[in-house]
Tab-separated table of N, CA and C in Angstrom:
chain	number	residue	atom	x	y	z
A	166	MET	N	74.819	-9.145	10.401
A	166	MET	CA	74.044	-8.005	10.841
A	166	MET	C	73.237	-8.406	12.070
A	167	ASN	N	72.899	-7.423	12.900
A	167	ASN	CA	72.193	-7.722	14.148
A	167	ASN	C	70.694	-7.818	13.930
A	168	ILE	N	69.983	-8.218	14.969
A	168	ILE	CA	68.550	-8.464	14.847
A	168	ILE	C	67.768	-7.194	14.513
A	169	GLY	N	68.203	-6.062	15.022
A	169	GLY	CA	67.525	-4.806	14.713
A	169	GLY	C	67.599	-4.468	13.239
A	170	GLU	N	68.767	-4.640	12.659
A	170	GLU	CA	68.938	-4.364	11.231
A	170	GLU	C	68.133	-5.347	10.388
A	171	VAL	N	68.149	-6.612	10.780
A	171	VAL	CA	67.386	-7.627	10.051
A	171	VAL	C	65.892	-7.319	10.153
A	172	ALA	N	65.449	-6.904	11.323
A	172	ALA	CA	64.039	-6.551	11.505
A	172	ALA	C	63.660	-5.395	10.579
A	173	THR	N	64.498	-4.382	10.508
A	173	THR	CA	64.236	-3.233	9.643
A	173	THR	C	64.227	-3.644	8.179
A	174	ARG	N	65.206	-4.407	7.766
A	174	ARG	CA	65.334	-4.781	6.354
A	174	ARG	C	64.282	-5.786	5.907
A	175	SER	N	63.825	-6.633	6.823
A	175	SER	CA	62.845	-7.660	6.447
A	175	SER	C	61.410	-7.207	6.698
A	176	GLY	N	61.233	-6.220	7.569
A	176	GLY	CA	59.888	-5.794	7.938
A	176	GLY	C	59.236	-6.698	8.970
A	177	VAL	N	60.023	-7.576	9.567
A	177	VAL	CA	59.527	-8.504	10.583
A	177	VAL	C	60.070	-8.046	11.940
A	178	PRO	N	59.193	-7.835	12.922
A	178	PRO	CA	59.656	-7.376	14.234
A	178	PRO	C	60.650	-8.351	14.873
A	179	ALA	N	61.570	-7.807	15.662
A	179	ALA	CA	62.588	-8.631	16.318
A	179	ALA	C	61.958	-9.730	17.168
A	180	LYS	N	60.884	-9.412	17.865
A	180	LYS	CA	60.206	-10.406	18.704
A	180	LYS	C	59.710	-11.575	17.854
A	181	THR	N	59.189	-11.282	16.673
A	181	THR	CA	58.701	-12.327	15.772
A	181	THR	C	59.857	-13.148	15.233
A	182	ILE	N	60.972	-12.487	14.937
A	182	ILE	CA	62.158	-13.209	14.457
A	182	ILE	C	62.607	-14.211	15.515
A	183	ARG	N	62.666	-13.770	16.776
A	183	ARG	CA	63.051	-14.682	17.860
A	183	ARG	C	62.077	-15.858	17.961
A	184	TYR	N	60.780	-15.559	17.807
A	184	TYR	CA	59.761	-16.618	17.852
A	184	TYR	C	59.968	-17.606	16.706
A	185	TYR	N	60.194	-17.102	15.499
A	185	TYR	CA	60.416	-17.981	14.353
A	185	TYR	C	61.640	-18.864	14.564
A	186	GLU	N	62.661	-18.328	15.215
A	186	GLU	CA	63.836	-19.148	15.544
A	186	GLU	C	63.458	-20.225	16.562
A	187	GLU	N	62.697	-19.822	17.575
A	187	GLU	CA	62.310	-20.740	18.649
A	187	GLU	C	61.515	-21.928	18.115
A	188	ILE	N	60.611	-21.671	17.171
A	188	ILE	CA	59.795	-22.765	16.618
A	188	ILE	C	60.465	-23.408	15.407
A	189	GLU	N	61.682	-22.979	15.123
A	189	GLU	CA	62.512	-23.522	14.048
A	189	GLU	C	61.886	-23.343	12.667
A	190	LEU	N	61.163	-22.223	12.492
A	190	LEU	CA	60.666	-21.870	11.166
A	190	LEU	C	61.812	-21.330	10.325
A	191	ILE	N	62.679	-20.588	10.984
A	191	ILE	CA	63.904	-20.109	10.334
A	191	ILE	C	65.087	-20.647	11.120
A	192	GLN	N	66.217	-20.691	10.455
A	192	GLN	CA	67.439	-21.172	11.090
A	192	GLN	C	67.886	-20.181	12.153
A	193	SER	N	68.320	-20.684	13.289
A	193	SER	CA	68.812	-19.812	14.351
A	193	SER	C	70.052	-19.066	13.888
A	194	ALA	N	70.148	-17.835	14.320
A	194	ALA	CA	71.307	-17.018	13.974
A	194	ALA	C	72.534	-17.530	14.710
A	195	THR	N	73.677	-17.256	14.114
A	195	THR	CA	74.916	-17.554	14.824
A	195	THR	C	75.091	-16.493	15.898
A	196	ARG	N	75.926	-16.784	16.869
A	196	ARG	CA	76.177	-15.833	17.947
A	196	ARG	C	77.597	-15.296	17.823
A	197	SER	N	77.702	-13.983	17.966
A	197	SER	CA	79.032	-13.367	17.939
A	197	SER	C	79.688	-13.582	19.301
A	198	ALA	N	80.930	-13.161	19.434
A	198	ALA	CA	81.674	-13.351	20.675
A	198	ALA	C	80.972	-12.701	21.865
A	199	ASN	N	80.271	-11.593	21.624
A	199	ASN	CA	79.584	-10.920	22.732
A	199	ASN	C	78.189	-11.496	22.989
A	200	GLY	N	77.818	-12.546	22.257
A	200	GLY	CA	76.551	-13.219	22.486
A	200	GLY	C	75.384	-12.717	21.660
A	201	TYR	N	75.611	-11.672	20.868
A	201	TYR	CA	74.531	-11.134	20.048
A	201	TYR	C	74.283	-12.015	18.828
A	202	ARG	N	73.019	-12.040	18.398
A	202	ARG	CA	72.666	-12.784	17.191
A	202	ARG	C	73.301	-12.097	15.980
A	203	SER	N	73.763	-12.910	15.046
A	203	SER	CA	74.348	-12.391	13.814
A	203	SER	C	73.683	-13.091	12.642
A	204	TYR	N	73.075	-12.299	11.766
A	204	TYR	CA	72.287	-12.830	10.655
A	204	TYR	C	72.964	-12.594	9.317
A	205	THR	N	72.580	-13.443	8.364
A	205	THR	CA	73.099	-13.322	7.001
A	205	THR	C	72.036	-12.666	6.114
A	206	GLU	N	72.437	-12.345	4.904
A	206	GLU	CA	71.506	-11.807	3.913
A	206	GLU	C	70.419	-12.833	3.589
A	207	ASP	N	70.772	-14.109	3.636
A	207	ASP	CA	69.790	-15.169	3.386
A	207	ASP	C	68.680	-15.138	4.439
A	208	ALA	N	69.020	-14.817	5.673
A	208	ALA	CA	68.009	-14.724	6.727
A	208	ALA	C	67.011	-13.614	6.415
A	209	VAL	N	67.504	-12.478	5.922
A	209	VAL	CA	66.623	-11.371	5.543
A	209	VAL	C	65.673	-11.834	4.441
A	210	HIS	N	66.210	-12.512	3.441
A	210	HIS	CA	65.400	-12.991	2.326
A	210	HIS	C	64.342	-13.982	2.816
A	211	THR	N	64.746	-14.917	3.671
A	211	THR	CA	63.803	-15.910	4.202
A	211	THR	C	62.707	-15.233	5.012
A	212	LEU	N	63.074	-14.252	5.816
A	212	LEU	CA	62.072	-13.538	6.614
A	212	LEU	C	61.100	-12.758	5.731
A	213	ARG	N	61.597	-12.170	4.666
A	213	ARG	CA	60.698	-11.481	3.726
A	213	ARG	C	59.739	-12.478	3.083
A	214	PHE	N	60.250	-13.639	2.719
A	214	PHE	CA	59.447	-14.707	2.130
A	214	PHE	C	58.331	-15.106	3.096
A	215	VAL	N	58.696	-15.349	4.350
A	215	VAL	CA	57.722	-15.739	5.366
A	215	VAL	C	56.713	-14.616	5.594
A	216	ALA	N	57.184	-13.378	5.653
A	216	ALA	CA	56.283	-12.244	5.874
A	216	ALA	C	55.252	-12.146	4.746
A	217	ARG	N	55.693	-12.312	3.511
A	217	ARG	CA	54.752	-12.263	2.377
A	217	ARG	C	53.735	-13.406	2.467
A	218	ALA	N	54.217	-14.590	2.800
A	218	ALA	CA	53.324	-15.748	2.922
A	218	ALA	C	52.334	-15.540	4.071
A	219	ARG	N	52.819	-15.043	5.206
A	219	ARG	CA	51.926	-14.800	6.349
A	219	ARG	C	50.906	-13.718	6.010
A	220	ASN	N	51.323	-12.690	5.264
A	220	ASN	CA	50.387	-11.634	4.862
A	220	ASN	C	49.295	-12.164	3.937
A	221	LEU	N	49.580	-13.245	3.236
A	221	LEU	CA	48.572	-13.894	2.396
A	221	LEU	C	47.741	-14.897	3.193
A	222	GLY	N	48.038	-15.008	4.481
A	222	GLY	CA	47.237	-15.849	5.357
A	222	GLY	C	47.711	-17.282	5.514
A	223	PHE	N	48.873	-17.619	4.967
A	223	PHE	CA	49.387	-18.974	5.147
A	223	PHE	C	49.718	-19.186	6.622
A	224	THR	N	49.445	-20.381	7.111
A	224	THR	CA	49.772	-20.725	8.489
A	224	THR	C	51.284	-20.905	8.631
A	225	VAL	N	51.734	-20.976	9.863
A	225	VAL	CA	53.157	-21.211	10.110
A	225	VAL	C	53.574	-22.548	9.492
A	226	GLU	N	52.740	-23.572	9.643
A	226	GLU	CA	53.077	-24.881	9.080
A	226	GLU	C	53.121	-24.839	7.555
A	227	GLU	N	52.194	-24.104	6.949
A	227	GLU	CA	52.236	-23.955	5.494
A	227	GLU	C	53.495	-23.206	5.081
A	228	CYS	N	53.887	-22.213	5.860
A	228	CYS	CA	55.132	-21.483	5.572
A	228	CYS	C	56.329	-22.417	5.660
A	229	ARG	N	56.304	-23.285	6.646
A	229	ARG	CA	57.394	-24.270	6.796
A	229	ARG	C	57.489	-25.122	5.523
A	230	ASP	N	56.339	-25.582	5.028
A	230	ASP	CA	56.313	-26.389	3.804
A	230	ASP	C	56.779	-25.579	2.596
A	231	LEU	N	56.327	-24.333	2.514
A	231	LEU	CA	56.718	-23.479	1.386
A	231	LEU	C	58.212	-23.175	1.399
A	232	ILE	N	58.776	-22.938	2.570
A	232	ILE	CA	60.225	-22.699	2.671
A	232	ILE	C	60.986	-23.933	2.206
A	233	ALA	N	60.537	-25.095	2.646
A	233	ALA	CA	61.211	-26.343	2.237
A	233	ALA	C	61.143	-26.500	0.723
A	234	LEU	N	59.990	-26.191	0.148
A	234	LEU	CA	59.864	-26.294	-1.307
A	234	LEU	C	60.699	-25.231	-2.010
A	235	TYR	N	60.758	-24.044	-1.463
A	235	TYR	CA	61.570	-22.967	-2.044
A	235	TYR	C	63.038	-23.379	-2.102
A	236	ARG	N	63.498	-24.018	-1.039
A	236	ARG	CA	64.911	-24.415	-0.973
A	236	ARG	C	65.208	-25.665	-1.800
A	237	ASP	N	64.186	-26.434	-2.131
A	237	ASP	CA	64.360	-27.663	-2.903
A	237	ASP	C	64.307	-27.329	-4.393
A	238	LYS	N	65.459	-27.240	-5.013
A	238	LYS	CA	65.523	-26.873	-6.431
A	238	LYS	C	64.975	-27.983	-7.338
A	239	ALA	N	64.771	-29.175	-6.790
A	239	ALA	CA	64.194	-30.278	-7.563
A	239	ALA	C	62.698	-30.418	-7.279
A	240	ARG	N	62.112	-29.428	-6.658
A	240	ARG	CA	60.686	-29.481	-6.288
A	240	ARG	C	59.810	-29.585	-7.534
A	241	ALA	N	58.628	-30.102	-7.315
A	241	ALA	CA	57.609	-30.105	-8.366
A	241	ALA	C	56.691	-28.919	-8.094
A	242	SER	N	56.431	-28.128	-9.102
A	242	SER	CA	55.561	-26.974	-8.905
A	242	SER	C	54.164	-27.414	-8.482
A	243	SER	N	53.804	-28.646	-8.803
A	243	SER	CA	52.498	-29.159	-8.384
A	243	SER	C	52.382	-29.208	-6.865
A	244	ASP	N	53.490	-29.429	-6.180
A	244	ASP	CA	53.470	-29.439	-4.712
A	244	ASP	C	53.165	-28.047	-4.164
A	245	VAL	N	53.759	-27.043	-4.786
A	245	VAL	CA	53.521	-25.662	-4.373
A	245	VAL	C	52.079	-25.280	-4.686
A	246	LYS	N	51.621	-25.656	-5.868
A	246	LYS	CA	50.257	-25.331	-6.283
A	246	LYS	C	49.240	-25.991	-5.362
A	247	ARG	N	49.498	-27.217	-4.929
A	247	ARG	CA	48.601	-27.929	-4.021
A	247	ARG	C	48.429	-27.145	-2.726
A	248	ILE	N	49.516	-26.614	-2.187
A	248	ILE	CA	49.444	-25.825	-0.955
A	248	ILE	C	48.639	-24.547	-1.206
A	249	ALA	N	48.916	-23.880	-2.310
A	249	ALA	CA	48.212	-22.633	-2.632
A	249	ALA	C	46.724	-22.897	-2.839
A	250	GLU	N	46.382	-23.944	-3.563
A	250	GLU	CA	44.969	-24.242	-3.807
A	250	GLU	C	44.245	-24.643	-2.527
A	251	GLY	N	44.933	-25.348	-1.647
A	251	GLY	CA	44.341	-25.674	-0.339
A	251	GLY	C	44.056	-24.409	0.457
A	252	HIS	N	44.968	-23.466	0.371
A	252	HIS	CA	44.784	-22.197	1.077
A	252	HIS	C	43.642	-21.388	0.454
A	253	ILE	N	43.550	-21.411	-0.858
A	253	ILE	CA	42.446	-20.720	-1.537
A	253	ILE	C	41.108	-21.314	-1.085
A	254	ALA	N	41.027	-22.623	-0.988
A	254	ALA	CA	39.793	-23.279	-0.538
A	254	ALA	C	39.439	-22.840	0.881
A	255	GLU	N	40.427	-22.720	1.734
A	255	GLU	CA	40.189	-22.257	3.111
A	255	GLU	C	39.703	-20.813	3.119
A	256	ILE	N	40.277	-19.973	2.277
A	256	ILE	CA	39.831	-18.574	2.168
A	256	ILE	C	38.382	-18.538	1.694
A	257	GLU	N	38.043	-19.342	0.706
A	257	GLU	CA	36.664	-19.398	0.200
A	257	GLU	C	35.698	-19.833	1.304
A	258	ARG	N	36.101	-20.799	2.114
A	258	ARG	CA	35.266	-21.254	3.229
A	258	ARG	C	35.036	-20.109	4.218
A	259	LYS	N	36.093	-19.380	4.519
A	259	LYS	CA	35.977	-18.252	5.455
A	259	LYS	C	35.092	-17.148	4.882
A	260	ILE	N	35.229	-16.892	3.590
A	260	ILE	CA	34.392	-15.875	2.943
A	260	ILE	C	32.919	-16.278	3.052
A	261	ALA	N	32.607	-17.533	2.789
A	261	ALA	CA	31.221	-18.005	2.884
A	261	ALA	C	30.701	-17.865	4.307
A	262	GLU	N	31.539	-18.199	5.278
A	262	GLU	CA	31.150	-18.064	6.683
A	262	GLU	C	30.906	-16.598	7.037
A	263	LEU	N	31.770	-15.712	6.584
A	263	LEU	CA	31.588	-14.281	6.854
A	263	LEU	C	30.327	-13.743	6.187
A	264	ARG	N	30.046	-14.191	4.968
A	264	ARG	CA	28.824	-13.751	4.278
A	264	ARG	C	27.586	-14.199	5.047
A	265	SER	N	27.611	-15.409	5.550
A	265	SER	CA	26.487	-15.915	6.335
A	265	SER	C	26.324	-15.108	7.626
A	266	MET	N	27.428	-14.830	8.280
A	266	MET	CA	27.379	-14.019	9.501
A	266	MET	C	26.819	-12.634	9.205
A	267	ARG	N	27.270	-12.042	8.118
A	267	ARG	CA	26.811	-10.710	7.741
A	267	ARG	C	25.323	-10.716	7.449
A	268	ALA	N	24.857	-11.719	6.707
A	268	ALA	CA	23.444	-11.804	6.358
A	268	ALA	C	22.586	-11.940	7.616
A	269	THR	N	23.014	-12.774	8.535
A	269	THR	CA	22.270	-12.957	9.775
A	269	THR	C	22.208	-11.664	10.573
A	270	LEU	N	23.346	-11.024	10.729
A	270	LEU	CA	23.380	-9.788	11.504
A	270	LEU	C	22.596	-8.671	10.802
A	271	ALA	N	22.686	-8.590	9.484
A	271	ALA	CA	21.925	-7.575	8.742
A	271	ALA	C	20.431	-7.808	8.907
A	272	ASP	N	20.003	-9.073	8.884
A	272	ASP	CA	18.590	-9.386	9.086
A	272	ASP	C	18.134	-8.960	10.484
A	273	LEU	N	18.924	-9.314	11.492
A	273	LEU	CA	18.567	-8.932	12.864
A	273	LEU	C	18.531	-7.411	13.011
A	274	ALA	N	19.515	-6.732	12.468
A	274	ALA	CA	19.574	-5.275	12.583
A	274	ALA	C	18.403	-4.622	11.851
A	275	SER	N	17.989	-5.188	10.722
A	275	SER	CA	16.878	-4.597	9.965
A	275	SER	C	15.558	-4.739	10.720
A	276	ARG	N	15.446	-5.750	11.587
A	276	ARG	CA	14.220	-5.956	12.353
A	276	ARG	C	14.202	-5.169	13.658
A	277	CYS	N	15.322	-4.552	13.998
A	277	CYS	CA	15.400	-3.775	15.238
A	277	CYS	C	14.983	-2.334	14.966
A	278	HIS	N	14.074	-1.818	15.803
A	278	HIS	CA	13.600	-0.446	15.635
A	278	HIS	C	14.650	0.581	16.040
A	279	GLY	N	15.559	0.202	16.910
A	279	GLY	CA	16.608	1.124	17.346
A	279	GLY	C	16.062	2.322	18.109
A	280	ASP	N	15.002	2.090	18.865
A	280	ASP	CA	14.395	3.194	19.617
A	280	ASP	C	14.635	3.005	21.117
A	281	ASP	N	13.822	3.648	21.938
A	281	ASP	CA	13.999	3.600	23.395
A	281	ASP	C	13.309	2.405	24.047
A	282	ARG	N	12.610	1.609	23.263
A	282	ARG	CA	11.923	0.450	23.822
A	282	ARG	C	12.928	-0.663	24.122
A	283	PRO	N	12.642	-1.497	25.126
A	283	PRO	CA	13.591	-2.556	25.490
A	283	PRO	C	13.583	-3.761	24.558
A	284	ASP	N	12.487	-3.986	23.812
A	284	ASP	CA	12.460	-5.162	22.949
A	284	ASP	C	13.429	-4.963	21.779
A	285	CYS	N	14.217	-6.018	21.519
A	285	CYS	CA	15.255	-5.896	20.500
A	285	CYS	C	15.473	-7.241	19.811
A	286	PRO	N	15.169	-7.340	18.527
A	286	PRO	CA	15.377	-8.589	17.794
A	286	PRO	C	16.844	-9.035	17.762
A	287	ILE	N	17.759	-8.100	17.877
A	287	ILE	CA	19.186	-8.483	17.877
A	287	ILE	C	19.495	-9.276	19.144
A	288	ILE	N	19.100	-8.738	20.295
A	288	ILE	CA	19.319	-9.439	21.571
A	288	ILE	C	18.572	-10.764	21.567
A	289	ASP	N	17.318	-10.754	21.091
A	289	ASP	CA	16.534	-11.992	21.034
A	289	ASP	C	17.220	-13.033	20.148
A	290	GLY	N	17.745	-12.598	19.020
A	290	GLY	CA	18.434	-13.517	18.116
A	290	GLY	C	19.701	-14.087	18.723
A	291	LEU	N	20.447	-13.248	19.429
A	291	LEU	CA	21.672	-13.725	20.077
A	291	LEU	C	21.371	-14.689	21.219
A	292	ALA	N	20.238	-14.466	21.894
A	292	ALA	CA	19.865	-15.295	23.042
A	292	ALA	C	19.148	-16.583	22.634
A	293	ALA	N	18.771	-16.703	21.375
A	293	ALA	CA	18.010	-17.880	20.926
A	293	ALA	C	18.803	-19.158	21.138
A	294	ALA	N	18.215	-20.073	21.873
A	294	ALA	CA	18.891	-21.345	22.176
A	294	ALA	C	18.918	-22.276	20.973
A	295	ASP	N	18.031	-22.063	20.002
A	295	ASP	CA	17.929	-22.986	18.879
A	295	ASP	C	18.791	-22.599	17.694
A	296	GLY	N	19.659	-21.595	17.866
A	296	GLY	CA	20.528	-21.187	16.770
A	296	GLY	C	19.808	-20.329	15.747
A	297	ALA	N	18.681	-19.728	16.119
A	297	ALA	CA	17.919	-18.892	15.189
A	297	ALA	C	18.684	-17.649	14.769
A	298	CYS	N	19.839	-17.476	15.338
A	298	CYS	CA	20.667	-16.303	15.026
A	298	CYS	C	21.490	-16.534	13.766
A	299	GLY	N	21.339	-17.646	13.125
A	299	GLY	CA	22.057	-17.856	11.864
A	299	GLY	C	22.835	-19.131	11.820
A	300	GLY	N	23.109	-19.712	12.967
A	300	GLY	CA	23.761	-21.005	12.995
A	300	GLY	C	25.239	-20.988	12.703
A	301	THR	N	25.881	-19.829	12.560
A	301	THR	CA	27.318	-19.832	12.338
A	301	THR	C	28.005	-20.009	13.674
A	302	SER	N	29.073	-20.700	13.654
A	302	SER	CA	29.810	-20.918	14.890
A	302	SER	C	31.165	-20.251	14.795
A	303	SER	N	31.657	-19.816	15.929
A	303	SER	CA	33.005	-19.235	15.929
A	303	SER	C	34.010	-20.356	16.048
A	304	LYS	N	35.172	-20.118	15.504
A	304	LYS	CA	36.209	-21.140	15.505
A	304	LYS	C	37.346	-20.714	16.390
């Protein structure tokens, strides 16, 4: 099947499929006589697998590891669980960072009168050189 059909069936855009081939996340399609990519049903399944993993926030490298484990019928489930638990820890870290950002911004917004005067605790907090704005850093 061609890339358009695979994109429709997998829910992964054709541009992303080409990118995944380029970075060797998925196996490159064979080429037909006219030069068009030709995919198998396994490619659709692999792309769906990657799409689900990416939707859960797994990185491309984690997806690479998960695909390798999926294909390894002698895998230890502990290896898969280790990747999932590492990802959960990263999600928890991000949640804590977002909560801190929210608390800082809510505090600044609560101190702002929101009127026609130029003084504004939000601007002052953002301009603070000492990190008085909450100390969260962008990554």
